Coordinates of C-alpha atoms in Angstrom, one line a residue:
M1 CA 0.0 0.0 0.0
H2 CA 1.3 3.5 -0.9
F3 CA 0.3 6.6 1.0
D4 CA 2.1 9.9 1.1
I5 CA 0.7 12.7 3.2
K6 CA 2.9 15.2 1.5
E7 CA 1.2 14.5 -1.8
Y8 CA -2.1 15.5 -0.3
I9 CA -0.7 18.6 1.4
D10 CA 1.0 19.7 -1.9
K11 CA -2.2 19.3 -4.0
N12 CA -4.8 20.9 -1.6
K13 CA -5.3 24.1 0.4
M14 CA -4.1 24.2 3.9
T15 CA -6.6 23.0 6.5
R16 CA -7.5 24.5 9.9
L17 CA -5.3 21.8 11.5
Q18 CA -2.3 22.8 9.5
Y19 CA -2.8 26.5 10.3
A20 CA -3.3 25.6 14.0
T21 CA 0.0 23.7 13.9
V22 CA 1.9 26.7 12.3
F23 CA 0.5 29.2 14.8
V24 CA 1.1 27.1 17.9
C25 CA 4.7 26.7 16.7
L26 CA 4.9 30.5 16.2
A27 CA 3.6 31.1 19.7
I28 CA 6.1 28.7 21.2
N29 CA 9.0 30.4 19.4
M30 CA 7.8 33.7 20.8
L31 CA 8.2 32.2 24.2
D32 CA 11.7 31.0 23.1
G33 CA 12.6 34.6 22.3
M34 CA 11.4 35.7 25.7
D35 CA 13.2 32.9 27.6
V36 CA 16.5 33.6 25.8
M37 CA 16.4 37.3 26.3
V38 CA 15.1 37.5 29.9
I39 CA 18.7 37.0 31.3
S40 CA 19.9 40.0 29.2
Y41 CA 17.1 42.2 30.4
T42 CA 17.6 41.3 34.1
A43 CA 21.5 41.2 34.0
P44 CA 22.1 44.8 35.0
A45 CA 19.7 44.4 38.0
I46 CA 21.3 41.1 39.1
A47 CA 24.8 42.5 38.7
K48 CA 23.9 45.5 40.9
A49 CA 22.1 43.4 43.5
W50 CA 24.9 40.7 43.8
S51 CA 27.9 42.8 42.9
I52 CA 28.8 40.5 40.0
T53 CA 31.7 41.3 37.7
P54 CA 31.1 41.4 34.0
S55 CA 33.3 38.3 33.4
A56 CA 31.2 36.3 35.9
L57 CA 28.0 37.5 34.2
G58 CA 29.6 36.4 30.9
I59 CA 29.8 32.8 32.2
V60 CA 26.0 33.0 32.9
F61 CA 25.4 34.1 29.3
S62 CA 27.7 31.3 28.0
A63 CA 25.9 28.7 30.1
G64 CA 22.6 29.5 28.2
L65 CA 24.3 29.3 24.8
L66 CA 26.0 26.0 25.8
G67 CA 22.7 24.6 26.9
M68 CA 21.1 25.6 23.6
T69 CA 24.0 23.8 21.8
I70 CA 23.5 20.6 23.8
G71 CA 19.7 20.7 23.4
A72 CA 19.9 21.2 19.6
M73 CA 22.6 18.5 19.1
F74 CA 21.7 15.8 21.7
L75 CA 18.1 16.3 22.8
A76 CA 16.4 17.4 19.6
P77 CA 17.4 14.2 17.7
R78 CA 15.3 12.1 20.2
A79 CA 12.2 13.6 18.5
D80 CA 12.9 11.3 15.6
I81 CA 12.3 8.5 18.0
I82 CA 9.6 9.7 20.5
G83 CA 7.9 12.2 18.2
R84 CA 7.9 15.9 17.6
K85 CA 4.9 16.7 19.9
K86 CA 6.3 14.8 22.9
M87 CA 9.6 16.6 22.5
I88 CA 8.0 20.0 22.3
L89 CA 6.0 19.2 25.4
L90 CA 9.1 18.1 27.3
C91 CA 11.0 21.2 26.2
A92 CA 8.1 23.5 27.3
M93 CA 8.1 21.9 30.8
L94 CA 11.9 22.0 31.1
M95 CA 12.0 25.7 30.1
G96 CA 9.0 26.8 32.2
I97 CA 10.2 25.1 35.4
S98 CA 13.9 26.0 35.1
I99 CA 13.1 29.7 34.3
F100 CA 10.6 30.0 37.1
C101 CA 13.2 28.4 39.5
T102 CA 15.8 31.0 38.4
A103 CA 13.8 33.6 40.4
F104 CA 14.8 31.9 43.6
A105 CA 18.5 31.5 42.8
Q106 CA 20.7 32.7 45.7
S107 CA 24.1 32.6 44.0
I108 CA 25.7 32.8 40.6
N109 CA 26.3 29.0 40.6
Y110 CA 22.5 28.3 40.8
L111 CA 22.0 31.0 38.1
I112 CA 24.5 29.2 35.8
V113 CA 22.8 25.8 36.3
F114 CA 19.3 27.1 35.7
R115 CA 20.4 28.9 32.5
L116 CA 22.1 25.7 31.3
I117 CA 18.9 23.7 31.8
S118 CA 16.6 26.2 30.2
G119 CA 19.0 26.5 27.3
I120 CA 18.8 22.8 26.7
G121 CA 15.0 23.1 26.4
I122 CA 15.2 26.1 24.1
G123 CA 17.8 24.5 21.7
A124 CA 15.7 21.4 21.3
M125 CA 12.4 23.3 21.0
L126 CA 13.6 25.5 18.1
A127 CA 14.7 22.4 16.1
S128 CA 11.5 20.5 16.8
T129 CA 9.1 23.4 15.8
A130 CA 11.0 24.0 12.6
T131 CA 10.8 20.3 11.7
L132 CA 7.1 19.9 12.5
T133 CA 6.2 23.1 10.5
S134 CA 8.1 21.8 7.5
E135 CA 6.1 18.5 7.7
Y136 CA 2.7 20.1 7.8
T137 CA 3.1 22.7 5.0
P138 CA 3.1 22.5 1.2
N139 CA 6.4 22.1 -0.6
K140 CA 5.9 25.4 -2.5
T141 CA 5.4 27.5 0.6
K142 CA 7.3 25.4 3.2
D143 CA 10.3 27.8 3.3
F144 CA 8.0 30.8 4.0
W145 CA 6.1 29.0 6.8
V146 CA 9.3 27.7 8.5
S147 CA 10.8 31.2 8.4
F148 CA 7.5 32.6 9.6
V149 CA 7.4 30.3 12.6
V150 CA 11.1 31.0 13.6
A151 CA 10.2 34.8 13.3
G152 CA 8.3 34.4 16.5
Y153 CA 11.7 34.4 18.2
P154 CA 12.6 38.1 17.7
V155 CA 8.9 39.1 18.3
G156 CA 9.1 37.4 21.7
A157 CA 12.4 39.2 22.4
V158 CA 10.8 42.6 21.6
L159 CA 7.6 42.0 23.6
S160 CA 9.4 40.6 26.6
G161 CA 11.8 43.6 26.5
L162 CA 8.8 46.0 26.7
A163 CA 7.4 44.0 29.6
A164 CA 10.8 43.9 31.4
A165 CA 11.1 47.7 31.1
K166 CA 8.0 48.0 33.3
V167 CA 8.3 44.9 35.6
I168 CA 12.0 45.1 36.7
P169 CA 12.1 48.7 38.0
Q170 CA 8.8 48.2 39.9
M171 CA 8.9 44.6 41.1
G172 CA 12.5 43.5 40.7
W173 CA 14.4 41.0 38.5
A174 CA 13.1 37.9 40.2
T175 CA 9.5 38.8 39.3
M176 CA 10.5 38.9 35.6
F177 CA 11.8 35.3 35.8
Q178 CA 8.6 34.2 37.6
L179 CA 6.5 35.8 35.0
A180 CA 8.5 34.3 32.1
G181 CA 8.4 30.8 33.7
F182 CA 4.7 31.0 34.4
V183 CA 3.8 32.1 30.8
T184 CA 6.0 29.4 29.4
T185 CA 4.4 26.7 31.5
L186 CA 1.0 27.9 30.3
A187 CA 2.1 26.7 26.8
V188 CA 1.9 23.1 27.9
P189 CA -1.9 22.7 27.7
L190 CA -1.8 24.8 24.4
I191 CA 0.6 22.3 23.0
Y192 CA -1.2 19.2 24.4
F193 CA -4.6 20.1 23.0
F194 CA -3.9 22.1 19.8
L195 CA -0.7 20.7 18.4
S196 CA -0.8 17.7 16.2
E197 CA 2.0 15.1 15.9
S198 CA 3.6 14.7 12.5
V199 CA 1.8 12.2 10.2
D200 CA 5.1 11.4 8.6
Y201 CA 6.5 10.5 12.0
Y202 CA 3.7 8.1 12.6
L203 CA 3.9 6.5 9.2
K204 CA 7.7 6.0 9.3
A205 CA 8.5 5.4 13.0
K206 CA 5.3 3.4 13.6
P207 CA 5.0 3.8 17.3
K208 CA 2.2 2.1 19.3
N209 CA -1.3 3.0 18.1
A210 CA 0.1 4.7 15.1
L211 CA -2.8 3.8 12.7
L212 CA -5.4 5.1 15.2
N213 CA -3.5 8.4 15.7
V214 CA -2.9 8.8 11.9
N215 CA -6.6 8.3 11.1
A216 CA -7.6 10.8 13.9
I217 CA -5.4 13.4 12.2
L218 CA -6.5 12.5 8.6
S219 CA -10.2 12.9 9.6
K220 CA -9.5 16.5 10.7
M221 CA -7.9 17.1 7.3
D222 CA -10.9 15.5 5.4
I223 CA -8.7 12.6 4.1
A224 CA -10.1 9.0 4.0
A225 CA -9.0 6.8 6.8
L226 CA -6.3 4.1 6.2
E227 CA -7.0 0.4 6.7
T228 CA -3.4 -0.4 7.4
L229 CA -0.1 1.5 7.6
P230 CA 2.0 1.6 4.5
I231 CA 4.6 -1.2 4.4
R232 CA 8.1 0.1 4.7
E233 CA 11.6 -1.4 5.0
H234 CA 13.3 -1.0 8.3
H235 CA 16.6 0.9 8.1
K236 CA 18.9 0.6 11.1
N237 CA 20.0 3.8 12.9
E238 CA 18.1 6.1 10.6
S239 CA 17.9 8.8 13.3
S240 CA 21.6 8.6 14.2
V241 CA 24.2 11.2 13.5
S242 CA 25.9 8.8 11.1
S243 CA 23.0 9.2 8.7
L244 CA 24.1 12.8 8.1
M245 CA 27.5 11.6 6.9
T246 CA 26.4 9.2 4.2
Q247 CA 27.5 9.8 0.7
E248 CA 24.4 11.8 -0.3
F249 CA 24.4 14.1 2.8
K250 CA 28.1 14.5 3.9
L251 CA 29.2 17.4 1.8
P252 CA 25.9 19.5 2.0
T253 CA 25.8 18.8 5.8
L254 CA 29.3 20.2 6.2
Q255 CA 28.5 23.2 4.0
L256 CA 25.4 23.8 6.0
W257 CA 27.2 23.6 9.3
G258 CA 29.9 25.9 8.1
G259 CA 27.4 28.5 6.9
L260 CA 25.4 28.4 10.1
F261 CA 28.6 28.7 12.2
M262 CA 29.6 31.8 10.3
A263 CA 26.1 33.3 10.3
F264 CA 25.7 32.7 14.1
A265 CA 29.1 34.1 14.9
T266 CA 28.1 37.4 13.1
L267 CA 24.6 37.4 14.6
Y268 CA 25.7 36.9 18.2
F269 CA 28.5 39.4 17.9
L270 CA 25.9 42.0 16.8
T271 CA 23.3 41.1 19.4
N272 CA 25.7 41.1 22.3
W273 CA 27.6 44.2 21.4
I274 CA 24.9 46.4 19.8
P275 CA 24.2 48.6 22.9
K276 CA 27.9 49.3 23.3
L277 CA 28.4 49.7 19.6
A278 CA 25.6 52.2 19.5
T279 CA 26.9 54.4 22.3
N280 CA 30.5 54.2 20.9
A281 CA 29.1 55.3 17.5
G282 CA 27.6 58.4 19.0
L283 CA 24.1 57.5 20.1
S284 CA 22.7 58.5 23.6
M285 CA 22.2 55.7 26.1
E286 CA 18.4 55.9 25.6
L287 CA 18.8 55.5 21.8
A288 CA 21.3 52.7 22.3
I289 CA 18.6 50.8 24.2
Y290 CA 16.2 51.3 21.3
A291 CA 18.9 50.1 18.9
G292 CA 18.4 46.5 20.2
T293 CA 14.6 46.8 19.7
V294 CA 15.0 48.2 16.2
F295 CA 17.4 45.3 15.4
N296 CA 14.8 42.7 16.4
L297 CA 12.0 44.5 14.6
G298 CA 14.2 44.5 11.5
A299 CA 14.8 40.8 12.1
F300 CA 11.1 40.0 12.1
V301 CA 10.5 41.8 8.8
G302 CA 13.6 40.3 7.3
I303 CA 12.7 36.7 8.3
V304 CA 9.2 37.0 6.8
T305 CA 10.5 38.7 3.7
Q306 CA 13.2 36.1 3.2
G307 CA 10.6 33.3 3.5
Y308 CA 8.4 35.0 0.9
F309 CA 11.3 35.5 -1.6
S310 CA 12.6 32.0 -1.0
S311 CA 9.3 30.6 -2.1
I312 CA 9.7 32.5 -5.4
Y313 CA 13.5 32.6 -6.2
G314 CA 14.7 29.6 -4.2
L315 CA 16.3 29.2 -0.8
K316 CA 20.0 29.2 -1.7
R317 CA 19.9 32.3 -3.9
T318 CA 17.7 34.3 -1.5
I319 CA 19.7 33.5 1.7
G320 CA 23.0 34.1 -0.1
V321 CA 21.8 37.6 -1.2
F322 CA 20.6 38.5 2.3
L323 CA 23.9 37.5 3.9
L324 CA 26.1 39.1 1.3
L325 CA 24.1 42.4 1.5
T326 CA 24.5 42.2 5.3
A327 CA 28.3 41.8 4.9
G328 CA 28.4 44.8 2.5
L329 CA 26.4 46.9 5.0
M330 CA 28.8 46.0 7.9
A331 CA 31.8 46.8 5.7
I332 CA 30.6 50.4 5.2
F333 CA 29.3 50.8 8.7
G334 CA 32.0 53.4 9.5
L335 CA 30.4 55.8 7.0
F336 CA 27.4 56.2 9.3
S337 CA 29.2 56.7 12.6
G338 CA 27.6 59.6 14.5
S339 CA 24.8 59.8 11.9
S340 CA 21.1 60.0 12.7
L341 CA 20.7 57.0 10.2
L342 CA 22.4 54.6 12.7
L343 CA 19.1 53.3 14.0
V344 CA 18.0 52.6 10.4
I345 CA 21.3 50.8 9.8
F346 CA 20.8 48.6 12.9
G347 CA 17.3 47.7 11.7
L348 CA 18.7 46.8 8.3
L349 CA 21.4 44.7 9.9
G350 CA 18.7 42.8 11.8
F351 CA 16.7 42.4 8.6
G352 CA 19.7 40.9 6.7
I353 CA 21.5 38.7 9.2
Q354 CA 18.5 37.2 10.9
G355 CA 16.6 36.8 7.6
G356 CA 19.6 35.0 6.3
F357 CA 20.4 32.7 9.2
V358 CA 16.8 31.7 9.8
G359 CA 16.6 30.7 6.2
L360 CA 19.3 28.2 6.9
Y361 CA 16.8 26.5 9.3
A362 CA 14.5 26.0 6.3
V363 CA 17.4 24.6 4.4
A364 CA 18.0 22.0 7.1
A365 CA 14.3 21.1 7.3
R366 CA 14.2 20.6 3.5
M367 CA 17.5 18.9 3.1
Y368 CA 16.9 15.8 5.3
P369 CA 14.2 13.1 5.1
T370 CA 11.7 12.5 7.9
E371 CA 13.6 9.6 9.4
F372 CA 16.4 11.8 10.7
R373 CA 15.1 15.3 10.0
N374 CA 15.1 16.4 13.6
T375 CA 18.6 15.0 14.0
G376 CA 19.7 17.0 10.9
V377 CA 18.1 20.2 12.0
G378 CA 19.3 19.8 15.6
W379 CA 22.9 19.2 14.7
A380 CA 22.9 22.1 12.1
M381 CA 21.6 24.4 14.8
G382 CA 24.1 23.1 17.3
A383 CA 27.0 23.8 14.8
G384 CA 25.5 27.3 14.5
R385 CA 25.4 27.8 18.3
L386 CA 29.1 27.0 18.5
G387 CA 29.6 30.0 16.2
G388 CA 27.3 32.0 18.6
I389 CA 29.7 31.2 21.4
V390 CA 32.9 32.1 19.4
G391 CA 31.6 35.4 17.9
P392 CA 31.0 37.4 21.0
M393 CA 34.2 36.1 22.6
L394 CA 36.2 37.1 19.5
G395 CA 34.5 40.5 19.5
G396 CA 35.6 41.1 23.1
I397 CA 39.2 40.1 22.4
L398 CA 39.3 42.4 19.4
I399 CA 37.9 45.3 21.4
E400 CA 40.5 44.7 24.2
M401 CA 43.2 44.8 21.5
G402 CA 42.1 48.3 20.7
L403 CA 40.2 47.7 17.4
T404 CA 37.6 50.4 16.8
M405 CA 33.9 49.5 16.3
T406 CA 34.2 50.2 12.6
A407 CA 37.1 47.8 12.4
N408 CA 35.2 45.1 14.3
F409 CA 32.3 45.4 11.9
L410 CA 34.7 45.1 9.0
V411 CA 36.2 41.9 10.5
F412 CA 32.7 40.3 11.1
A413 CA 31.6 41.2 7.6
I414 CA 33.9 38.4 6.5
P415 CA 32.1 35.5 8.1
A416 CA 28.7 36.9 7.0
A417 CA 30.1 36.9 3.4
I418 CA 31.5 33.4 3.7
A419 CA 28.1 32.2 5.0
G420 CA 26.4 33.8 2.0
I421 CA 28.8 32.2 -0.5
M422 CA 28.6 28.7 1.2
T423 CA 24.8 28.8 1.0
M424 CA 24.7 29.8 -2.6
Y425 CA 26.9 26.9 -3.5
L426 CA 25.3 24.3 -1.2
S427 CA 25.4 21.0 -3.1
S428 CA 22.2 19.4 -1.9
K429 CA 19.9 18.2 -4.8
R430 CA 16.9 18.6 -2.5
I431 CA 17.1 22.4 -2.4
S432 CA 16.8 25.0 -5.1

């Protein structure tokens, strides 16, 4: 018996179940953005209350990034075995509980542990929502929908920043963690009742009651029930990392990892140093704070725009252009130092770099088959997170060496350009 859910999805309009899946994943990624940025918003208040040095606070930031790397590379692949929905539920509970508990941390050691745990949940969550979205959307518009869902991340960062500006001065930093943890935990019933498991996962992994669960989903999509599950050969270790290094996938996998590493290095350099970059470039402290908000607003517009153009012109070409234009803008950043156009430039940088690197999530989701898609997406994001750790550290070293902000931008234009070129020449036959 032959049955392919993707054939139906590609030939018909999206159903309410598919839209519900997309928008639940969008909401979850908004929470991801909040949970990642809450430590940045509370850091000044924590440092003042505990008399923490900047270097010690840097360890806290790195713990979160390390957790995200571990989550993406080692927890996310388990979704190919237990299912996307179960993984997303697990991550939501892990994030909600650990972030809420952060409010009661009494020392920097506890803070590091809780950020590490929440980071593990965040890293696996991003990979799982991107994978699930790709499996429920038509091939023609898949790239747009994956980018749209991941765009929830900067939206959550902006909204939580606006909330933090009110909550922290009036109620303290601990209240912000309690609020973030509580809101994240509220997502658990939303996921349980409104998010559907991947039909592809049921058909190919064949867990217990797979036929019953598949038919329940098919009925909501007005598709006739199946009498039996399609027969399929069993392939050993399909969800293992070794699957990414077979003859078909080895070269494009390494190219994707390299592109994400370079893109993340540039992105996290910008996000960590933008307030200081803005003040050094001539903006007031107030405008420097707004620079981060403008950067994330630009990111949202860039991510959605990239998704739209990718569905028309292809992923590789669109992402490559976004990243190369970002590199060009960073290379000429010095021309705008002290100019009133700086906020616009920061918005354009967010538009380009985040639009480009999020497109690489869509590349990963399209490049790998269902059997090890979450593994492929997770390891790609993990490789990128390593760049996210290296970028800010390298930026700090260069600044200590006496390089100007303009020179730093020029240096980090190089990895952005490399990421664009590697994406354009990605050798996967599955991606246009």
